[in-house]
Amino acid sequence: MDRTAKAELAASLGEVFSTSGVVVVAHYAGLRVAELQKLRQEARQAGAQVQVAKNRIAKIALEGTDVAGIAPLLKGPTLLAYSSDPIAAAKVVTNFAKTNDKLVILGGAAGTSTLNVDGVKALASLPSLDELRAKLVGLIQAPATKIAQVVTAPAAKVARVFGAYAERDAA
């Protein structure tokens, strides 16, 4: 790779680091190409990206970004998973690591916070953005349903009382 290609790669990685909601660093030693392709495909479906970059170039790209705290993690064969959604990349890498013990999560960063392995796993256990939206819609919709039930309940009670009196008088 010549010097200009390295500079372009560092610039594109720098842009990724500055715009991503989360960056996860993991060791991938021992993974086969097919397994890495499967990880990349799962990441794409979740709205995340997985990239293998030279550690030296990634460290250069990290300078001046909010996620610069992950620079010490860049040793050995590392891959970077990132997404604009603050949960997607962490969830994909954590789920893949559960089924494949050769992928070892080292840590990551979310915003300006540097995360250790437990932090990445905790982030992955949070519900996704779509799940949170569904819960929010359910919470907003539930009070309206309950208000309608409360408003109609007194009228139903009165109707039952009149019905009982009518049955008693008819008998």
Short mmCIF file of N, CA and C in Angstrom, two decimals, residues 5-151:
data_model
loop_
_atom_site.label_atom_id
_atom_site.label_comp_id
_atom_site.label_asym_id
_atom_site.label_seq_id
_atom_site.Cartn_x
_atom_site.Cartn_y
_atom_site.Cartn_z
N ALA A 5 -2.48 5.98 -0.53
CA ALA A 5 -3.57 5.07 -0.17
C ALA A 5 -3.71 4.97 1.34
N LYS A 6 -2.57 4.97 2.05
CA LYS A 6 -2.62 4.94 3.50
C LYS A 6 -3.25 6.21 4.05
N ALA A 7 -2.91 7.35 3.46
CA ALA A 7 -3.48 8.63 3.89
C ALA A 7 -4.98 8.66 3.65
N GLU A 8 -5.43 8.14 2.51
CA GLU A 8 -6.86 8.08 2.21
C GLU A 8 -7.59 7.16 3.18
N LEU A 9 -6.99 6.01 3.48
CA LEU A 9 -7.59 5.08 4.43
C LEU A 9 -7.68 5.70 5.81
N ALA A 10 -6.64 6.40 6.24
CA ALA A 10 -6.65 7.06 7.55
C ALA A 10 -7.72 8.14 7.58
N ALA A 11 -7.87 8.89 6.49
CA ALA A 11 -8.89 9.93 6.44
C ALA A 11 -10.30 9.34 6.50
N SER A 12 -10.53 8.25 5.75
CA SER A 12 -11.87 7.64 5.77
C SER A 12 -12.17 7.02 7.13
N LEU A 13 -11.15 6.39 7.76
CA LEU A 13 -11.35 5.85 9.10
C LEU A 13 -11.60 6.96 10.11
N GLY A 14 -10.90 8.07 9.96
CA GLY A 14 -11.11 9.21 10.85
C GLY A 14 -12.54 9.73 10.77
N GLU A 15 -13.08 9.77 9.56
CA GLU A 15 -14.47 10.19 9.38
C GLU A 15 -15.42 9.19 10.02
N VAL A 16 -15.13 7.90 9.86
CA VAL A 16 -15.95 6.86 10.48
C VAL A 16 -15.93 7.00 11.99
N PHE A 17 -14.75 7.21 12.56
CA PHE A 17 -14.63 7.32 14.02
C PHE A 17 -15.35 8.56 14.55
N SER A 18 -15.37 9.63 13.79
CA SER A 18 -16.01 10.85 14.27
C SER A 18 -17.53 10.82 14.10
N THR A 19 -18.05 9.99 13.19
CA THR A 19 -19.50 9.96 12.97
C THR A 19 -20.20 8.76 13.58
N SER A 20 -19.46 7.76 14.03
CA SER A 20 -20.08 6.54 14.54
C SER A 20 -20.58 6.73 15.96
N GLY A 21 -21.69 6.07 16.27
CA GLY A 21 -22.24 6.09 17.62
C GLY A 21 -21.50 5.14 18.53
N VAL A 22 -20.99 4.05 17.97
CA VAL A 22 -20.25 3.06 18.76
C VAL A 22 -19.19 2.42 17.88
N VAL A 23 -18.04 2.13 18.50
CA VAL A 23 -16.96 1.40 17.84
C VAL A 23 -16.55 0.27 18.77
N VAL A 24 -16.51 -0.96 18.24
CA VAL A 24 -16.13 -2.13 19.02
C VAL A 24 -14.84 -2.70 18.41
N VAL A 25 -13.87 -3.01 19.29
CA VAL A 25 -12.60 -3.59 18.86
C VAL A 25 -12.56 -5.03 19.33
N ALA A 26 -12.17 -5.95 18.42
CA ALA A 26 -12.10 -7.36 18.76
C ALA A 26 -10.93 -8.02 18.05
N HIS A 27 -10.40 -9.07 18.66
CA HIS A 27 -9.38 -9.90 18.01
C HIS A 27 -10.08 -10.95 17.17
N TYR A 28 -9.56 -11.19 15.99
CA TYR A 28 -10.19 -12.16 15.10
C TYR A 28 -9.25 -13.30 14.71
N ALA A 29 -8.15 -13.47 15.44
CA ALA A 29 -7.17 -14.50 15.09
C ALA A 29 -7.82 -15.88 15.09
N GLY A 30 -7.62 -16.62 14.02
CA GLY A 30 -8.16 -17.97 13.92
C GLY A 30 -9.48 -18.05 13.20
N LEU A 31 -10.10 -16.93 12.89
CA LEU A 31 -11.36 -16.96 12.14
C LEU A 31 -11.06 -17.24 10.67
N ARG A 32 -11.89 -18.06 10.07
CA ARG A 32 -11.76 -18.33 8.64
C ARG A 32 -12.42 -17.21 7.85
N VAL A 33 -12.11 -17.16 6.59
CA VAL A 33 -12.65 -16.12 5.72
C VAL A 33 -14.18 -16.22 5.67
N ALA A 34 -14.71 -17.42 5.61
CA ALA A 34 -16.16 -17.60 5.56
C ALA A 34 -16.82 -17.07 6.83
N GLU A 35 -16.18 -17.26 7.97
CA GLU A 35 -16.73 -16.77 9.23
C GLU A 35 -16.70 -15.24 9.28
N LEU A 36 -15.62 -14.65 8.78
CA LEU A 36 -15.57 -13.18 8.71
C LEU A 36 -16.62 -12.64 7.76
N GLN A 37 -16.84 -13.32 6.65
CA GLN A 37 -17.88 -12.89 5.71
C GLN A 37 -19.26 -12.96 6.35
N LYS A 38 -19.49 -14.01 7.14
CA LYS A 38 -20.76 -14.16 7.84
C LYS A 38 -20.95 -13.02 8.85
N LEU A 39 -19.88 -12.68 9.56
CA LEU A 39 -19.94 -11.56 10.52
C LEU A 39 -20.25 -10.26 9.80
N ARG A 40 -19.59 -10.03 8.67
CA ARG A 40 -19.84 -8.81 7.90
C ARG A 40 -21.28 -8.76 7.40
N GLN A 41 -21.80 -9.90 6.97
CA GLN A 41 -23.18 -9.95 6.47
C GLN A 41 -24.17 -9.66 7.60
N GLU A 42 -23.96 -10.27 8.76
CA GLU A 42 -24.84 -10.01 9.91
C GLU A 42 -24.77 -8.54 10.31
N ALA A 43 -23.58 -7.97 10.26
CA ALA A 43 -23.42 -6.56 10.61
C ALA A 43 -24.16 -5.67 9.62
N ARG A 44 -24.04 -5.98 8.33
CA ARG A 44 -24.73 -5.19 7.32
C ARG A 44 -26.24 -5.22 7.52
N GLN A 45 -26.77 -6.40 7.85
CA GLN A 45 -28.21 -6.54 8.07
C GLN A 45 -28.67 -5.73 9.29
N ALA A 46 -27.79 -5.57 10.27
CA ALA A 46 -28.14 -4.83 11.48
C ALA A 46 -27.85 -3.34 11.35
N GLY A 47 -27.25 -2.93 10.24
CA GLY A 47 -26.94 -1.51 10.04
C GLY A 47 -25.57 -1.13 10.58
N ALA A 48 -24.67 -2.08 10.69
CA ALA A 48 -23.32 -1.83 11.18
C ALA A 48 -22.32 -2.23 10.10
N GLN A 49 -21.06 -1.91 10.35
CA GLN A 49 -19.98 -2.25 9.43
C GLN A 49 -18.87 -2.93 10.21
N VAL A 50 -18.19 -3.86 9.58
CA VAL A 50 -17.02 -4.52 10.17
C VAL A 50 -15.86 -4.31 9.21
N GLN A 51 -14.73 -3.84 9.76
CA GLN A 51 -13.58 -3.56 8.91
C GLN A 51 -12.30 -4.00 9.62
N VAL A 52 -11.40 -4.57 8.84
CA VAL A 52 -10.07 -4.91 9.34
C VAL A 52 -9.14 -3.86 8.77
N ALA A 53 -8.42 -3.17 9.66
CA ALA A 53 -7.49 -2.14 9.22
C ALA A 53 -6.17 -2.31 9.97
N LYS A 54 -5.11 -1.83 9.37
CA LYS A 54 -3.82 -1.88 10.04
C LYS A 54 -3.90 -1.02 11.31
N ASN A 55 -3.36 -1.55 12.39
CA ASN A 55 -3.44 -0.87 13.67
C ASN A 55 -2.78 0.51 13.63
N ARG A 56 -1.66 0.61 12.95
CA ARG A 56 -0.94 1.89 12.89
C ARG A 56 -1.79 2.95 12.18
N ILE A 57 -2.44 2.57 11.09
CA ILE A 57 -3.29 3.51 10.35
C ILE A 57 -4.52 3.87 11.19
N ALA A 58 -5.09 2.89 11.88
CA ALA A 58 -6.25 3.16 12.72
C ALA A 58 -5.89 4.10 13.86
N LYS A 59 -4.70 3.94 14.45
CA LYS A 59 -4.26 4.84 15.52
C LYS A 59 -4.09 6.27 15.02
N ILE A 60 -3.58 6.41 13.81
CA ILE A 60 -3.45 7.74 13.21
C ILE A 60 -4.84 8.34 13.00
N ALA A 61 -5.78 7.53 12.53
CA ALA A 61 -7.14 8.01 12.28
C ALA A 61 -7.86 8.37 13.59
N LEU A 62 -7.49 7.73 14.68
CA LEU A 62 -8.14 7.99 15.97
C LEU A 62 -7.77 9.33 16.56
N GLU A 63 -6.63 9.87 16.20
CA GLU A 63 -6.16 11.12 16.79
C GLU A 63 -7.17 12.24 16.57
N GLY A 64 -7.53 12.88 17.68
CA GLY A 64 -8.45 14.01 17.62
C GLY A 64 -9.92 13.65 17.58
N THR A 65 -10.26 12.38 17.69
CA THR A 65 -11.67 11.97 17.68
C THR A 65 -12.13 11.69 19.11
N ASP A 66 -13.44 11.57 19.30
CA ASP A 66 -14.00 11.28 20.62
C ASP A 66 -13.66 9.87 21.09
N VAL A 67 -13.41 8.96 20.16
CA VAL A 67 -13.17 7.56 20.51
C VAL A 67 -11.68 7.23 20.58
N ALA A 68 -10.84 8.23 20.77
CA ALA A 68 -9.39 8.03 20.80
C ALA A 68 -8.95 7.13 21.95
N GLY A 69 -9.81 6.90 22.93
CA GLY A 69 -9.47 6.06 24.07
C GLY A 69 -9.31 4.59 23.72
N ILE A 70 -9.70 4.17 22.53
CA ILE A 70 -9.57 2.77 22.16
C ILE A 70 -8.21 2.46 21.53
N ALA A 71 -7.36 3.46 21.38
CA ALA A 71 -6.04 3.26 20.75
C ALA A 71 -5.21 2.17 21.44
N PRO A 72 -5.19 2.07 22.78
CA PRO A 72 -4.40 1.00 23.40
C PRO A 72 -4.90 -0.41 23.08
N LEU A 73 -6.14 -0.54 22.63
CA LEU A 73 -6.69 -1.85 22.30
C LEU A 73 -6.20 -2.37 20.95
N LEU A 74 -5.64 -1.50 20.15
CA LEU A 74 -5.24 -1.86 18.79
C LEU A 74 -3.87 -2.53 18.79
N LYS A 75 -3.83 -3.77 19.20
CA LYS A 75 -2.62 -4.58 19.19
C LYS A 75 -2.98 -5.95 18.66
N GLY A 76 -2.20 -6.47 17.77
CA GLY A 76 -2.47 -7.79 17.22
C GLY A 76 -3.50 -7.72 16.11
N PRO A 77 -4.05 -8.86 15.73
CA PRO A 77 -5.04 -8.90 14.64
C PRO A 77 -6.41 -8.42 15.12
N THR A 78 -6.70 -7.14 14.91
CA THR A 78 -7.94 -6.56 15.39
C THR A 78 -8.86 -6.20 14.24
N LEU A 79 -10.15 -6.25 14.55
CA LEU A 79 -11.15 -5.76 13.62
C LEU A 79 -11.96 -4.70 14.34
N LEU A 80 -12.53 -3.81 13.54
CA LEU A 80 -13.33 -2.71 14.06
C LEU A 80 -14.75 -2.89 13.57
N ALA A 81 -15.69 -2.85 14.49
CA ALA A 81 -17.11 -2.88 14.14
C ALA A 81 -17.69 -1.54 14.58
N TYR A 82 -18.42 -0.90 13.71
CA TYR A 82 -18.96 0.42 14.04
C TYR A 82 -20.33 0.60 13.41
N SER A 83 -21.10 1.50 14.03
CA SER A 83 -22.43 1.82 13.51
C SER A 83 -22.85 3.18 14.04
N SER A 84 -23.76 3.81 13.35
CA SER A 84 -24.29 5.08 13.85
C SER A 84 -25.29 4.83 14.96
N ASP A 85 -25.99 3.70 14.91
CA ASP A 85 -26.87 3.27 15.99
C ASP A 85 -25.98 2.86 17.17
N PRO A 86 -26.22 3.40 18.36
CA PRO A 86 -25.31 3.11 19.47
C PRO A 86 -25.34 1.68 19.99
N ILE A 87 -26.17 0.82 19.43
CA ILE A 87 -26.28 -0.53 19.95
C ILE A 87 -25.97 -1.59 18.89
N ALA A 88 -26.19 -1.30 17.63
CA ALA A 88 -26.13 -2.32 16.57
C ALA A 88 -24.79 -3.04 16.50
N ALA A 89 -23.69 -2.32 16.44
CA ALA A 89 -22.39 -2.97 16.30
C ALA A 89 -22.06 -3.83 17.51
N ALA A 90 -22.34 -3.31 18.69
CA ALA A 90 -22.06 -4.08 19.91
C ALA A 90 -22.89 -5.36 19.95
N LYS A 91 -24.14 -5.26 19.54
CA LYS A 91 -25.02 -6.43 19.55
C LYS A 91 -24.56 -7.49 18.56
N VAL A 92 -24.18 -7.09 17.37
CA VAL A 92 -23.74 -8.04 16.34
C VAL A 92 -22.47 -8.75 16.78
N VAL A 93 -21.48 -8.00 17.25
CA VAL A 93 -20.20 -8.60 17.64
C VAL A 93 -20.38 -9.50 18.86
N THR A 94 -21.18 -9.08 19.81
CA THR A 94 -21.41 -9.90 21.01
C THR A 94 -22.13 -11.19 20.66
N ASN A 95 -23.15 -11.12 19.83
CA ASN A 95 -23.87 -12.34 19.42
C ASN A 95 -22.97 -13.28 18.63
N PHE A 96 -22.13 -12.73 17.77
CA PHE A 96 -21.22 -13.56 16.99
C PHE A 96 -20.17 -14.20 17.89
N ALA A 97 -19.69 -13.47 18.88
CA ALA A 97 -18.69 -14.00 19.81
C ALA A 97 -19.25 -15.12 20.68
N LYS A 98 -20.56 -15.11 20.92
CA LYS A 98 -21.18 -16.19 21.71
C LYS A 98 -21.08 -17.53 20.98
N THR A 99 -21.22 -17.50 19.68
CA THR A 99 -21.21 -18.74 18.90
C THR A 99 -19.83 -19.07 18.35
N ASN A 100 -18.90 -18.12 18.39
CA ASN A 100 -17.58 -18.34 17.82
C ASN A 100 -16.54 -17.85 18.82
N ASP A 101 -15.87 -18.77 19.49
CA ASP A 101 -14.95 -18.41 20.55
C ASP A 101 -13.63 -17.82 20.05
N LYS A 102 -13.39 -17.82 18.76
CA LYS A 102 -12.16 -17.24 18.22
C LYS A 102 -12.26 -15.72 18.08
N LEU A 103 -13.44 -15.18 18.15
CA LEU A 103 -13.62 -13.74 18.14
C LEU A 103 -13.65 -13.27 19.59
N VAL A 104 -12.66 -12.49 19.98
CA VAL A 104 -12.53 -12.04 21.36
C VAL A 104 -12.72 -10.54 21.41
N ILE A 105 -13.74 -10.09 22.13
CA ILE A 105 -14.02 -8.67 22.26
C ILE A 105 -13.00 -8.06 23.21
N LEU A 106 -12.38 -6.96 22.79
CA LEU A 106 -11.38 -6.28 23.62
C LEU A 106 -11.98 -5.08 24.34
N GLY A 107 -12.91 -4.40 23.72
CA GLY A 107 -13.51 -3.20 24.28
C GLY A 107 -14.11 -2.36 23.18
N GLY A 108 -14.31 -1.10 23.48
CA GLY A 108 -14.88 -0.22 22.47
C GLY A 108 -15.10 1.16 23.01
N ALA A 109 -15.88 1.93 22.28
CA ALA A 109 -16.20 3.29 22.67
C ALA A 109 -17.59 3.64 22.19
N ALA A 110 -18.31 4.35 23.04
CA ALA A 110 -19.64 4.86 22.69
C ALA A 110 -19.62 6.35 23.01
N GLY A 111 -19.69 7.15 21.97
CA GLY A 111 -19.56 8.59 22.18
C GLY A 111 -18.17 8.91 22.69
N THR A 112 -18.08 9.59 23.82
CA THR A 112 -16.78 9.91 24.40
C THR A 112 -16.35 8.91 25.46
N SER A 113 -17.20 7.92 25.75
CA SER A 113 -16.90 6.93 26.78
C SER A 113 -16.16 5.74 26.21
N THR A 114 -15.09 5.35 26.88
CA THR A 114 -14.37 4.15 26.50
C THR A 114 -14.97 2.98 27.28
N LEU A 115 -15.23 1.88 26.59
CA LEU A 115 -15.88 0.73 27.20
C LEU A 115 -14.93 -0.45 27.30
N ASN A 116 -15.04 -1.19 28.40
CA ASN A 116 -14.31 -2.44 28.51
C ASN A 116 -15.20 -3.55 27.96
N VAL A 117 -14.79 -4.79 28.11
CA VAL A 117 -15.55 -5.92 27.56
C VAL A 117 -16.95 -5.97 28.17
N ASP A 118 -17.04 -5.79 29.49
CA ASP A 118 -18.35 -5.82 30.15
C ASP A 118 -19.24 -4.67 29.69
N GLY A 119 -18.64 -3.53 29.42
CA GLY A 119 -19.41 -2.39 28.92
C GLY A 119 -19.99 -2.65 27.55
N VAL A 120 -19.23 -3.30 26.69
CA VAL A 120 -19.72 -3.64 25.35
C VAL A 120 -20.86 -4.65 25.47
N LYS A 121 -20.70 -5.65 26.35
CA LYS A 121 -21.75 -6.65 26.53
C LYS A 121 -23.00 -6.03 27.13
N ALA A 122 -22.83 -5.09 28.06
CA ALA A 122 -23.99 -4.40 28.64
C ALA A 122 -24.70 -3.56 27.58
N LEU A 123 -23.93 -2.91 26.73
CA LEU A 123 -24.52 -2.13 25.64
C LEU A 123 -25.29 -3.02 24.68
N ALA A 124 -24.75 -4.22 24.42
CA ALA A 124 -25.41 -5.16 23.51
C ALA A 124 -26.70 -5.71 24.10
N SER A 125 -26.81 -5.73 25.42
CA SER A 125 -28.02 -6.28 26.04
C SER A 125 -29.17 -5.27 26.05
N LEU A 126 -28.91 -4.03 25.72
CA LEU A 126 -29.98 -3.03 25.67
C LEU A 126 -30.89 -3.29 24.47
N PRO A 127 -32.15 -2.90 24.56
CA PRO A 127 -33.03 -3.09 23.40
C PRO A 127 -32.63 -2.16 22.26
N SER A 128 -32.90 -2.61 21.04
CA SER A 128 -32.54 -1.80 19.87
C SER A 128 -33.46 -0.59 19.76
N LEU A 129 -33.11 0.30 18.84
CA LEU A 129 -33.88 1.52 18.64
C LEU A 129 -35.31 1.20 18.22
N ASP A 130 -35.50 0.20 17.36
CA ASP A 130 -36.85 -0.17 16.92
C ASP A 130 -37.67 -0.73 18.08
N GLU A 131 -37.03 -1.54 18.94
CA GLU A 131 -37.73 -2.09 20.10
C GLU A 131 -38.15 -0.98 21.05
N LEU A 132 -37.27 0.01 21.25
CA LEU A 132 -37.61 1.13 22.13
C LEU A 132 -38.77 1.95 21.56
N ARG A 133 -38.77 2.14 20.26
CA ARG A 133 -39.88 2.88 19.63
C ARG A 133 -41.20 2.14 19.80
N ALA A 134 -41.17 0.82 19.65
CA ALA A 134 -42.39 0.02 19.82
C ALA A 134 -42.90 0.12 21.26
N LYS A 135 -41.99 0.05 22.22
CA LYS A 135 -42.41 0.18 23.62
C LYS A 135 -42.99 1.55 23.91
N LEU A 136 -42.38 2.58 23.32
CA LEU A 136 -42.86 3.94 23.54
C LEU A 136 -44.26 4.13 22.95
N VAL A 137 -44.48 3.59 21.77
CA VAL A 137 -45.82 3.67 21.16
C VAL A 137 -46.83 2.93 22.01
N GLY A 138 -46.44 1.77 22.55
CA GLY A 138 -47.33 1.02 23.42
C GLY A 138 -47.67 1.78 24.69
N LEU A 139 -46.66 2.46 25.25
CA LEU A 139 -46.91 3.24 26.47
C LEU A 139 -47.80 4.44 26.20
N ILE A 140 -47.63 5.06 25.04
CA ILE A 140 -48.47 6.20 24.70
C ILE A 140 -49.89 5.75 24.42
N GLN A 141 -50.05 4.62 23.77
CA GLN A 141 -51.36 4.13 23.37
C GLN A 141 -52.14 3.56 24.56
N ALA A 142 -51.48 2.98 25.53
CA ALA A 142 -52.15 2.33 26.65
C ALA A 142 -53.00 3.29 27.48
N PRO A 143 -52.52 4.49 27.85
CA PRO A 143 -53.39 5.38 28.63
C PRO A 143 -54.66 5.78 27.90
N ALA A 144 -54.59 5.96 26.59
CA ALA A 144 -55.79 6.33 25.84
C ALA A 144 -56.83 5.21 25.91
N THR A 145 -56.39 3.98 25.82
CA THR A 145 -57.30 2.83 25.93
C THR A 145 -57.92 2.77 27.32
N LYS A 146 -57.09 2.98 28.33
CA LYS A 146 -57.60 2.93 29.71
C LYS A 146 -58.56 4.07 30.00
N ILE A 147 -58.30 5.25 29.44
CA ILE A 147 -59.22 6.38 29.63
C ILE A 147 -60.56 6.06 29.00
N ALA A 148 -60.56 5.47 27.82
CA ALA A 148 -61.82 5.10 27.17
C ALA A 148 -62.58 4.08 28.00
N GLN A 149 -61.87 3.13 28.61
CA GLN A 149 -62.53 2.13 29.45
C GLN A 149 -63.12 2.77 30.69
N VAL A 150 -62.41 3.70 31.31
CA VAL A 150 -62.89 4.36 32.52
C VAL A 150 -64.10 5.23 32.22
N VAL A 151 -64.08 5.92 31.10
CA VAL A 151 -65.19 6.81 30.73
C VAL A 151 -66.44 6.00 30.44
#
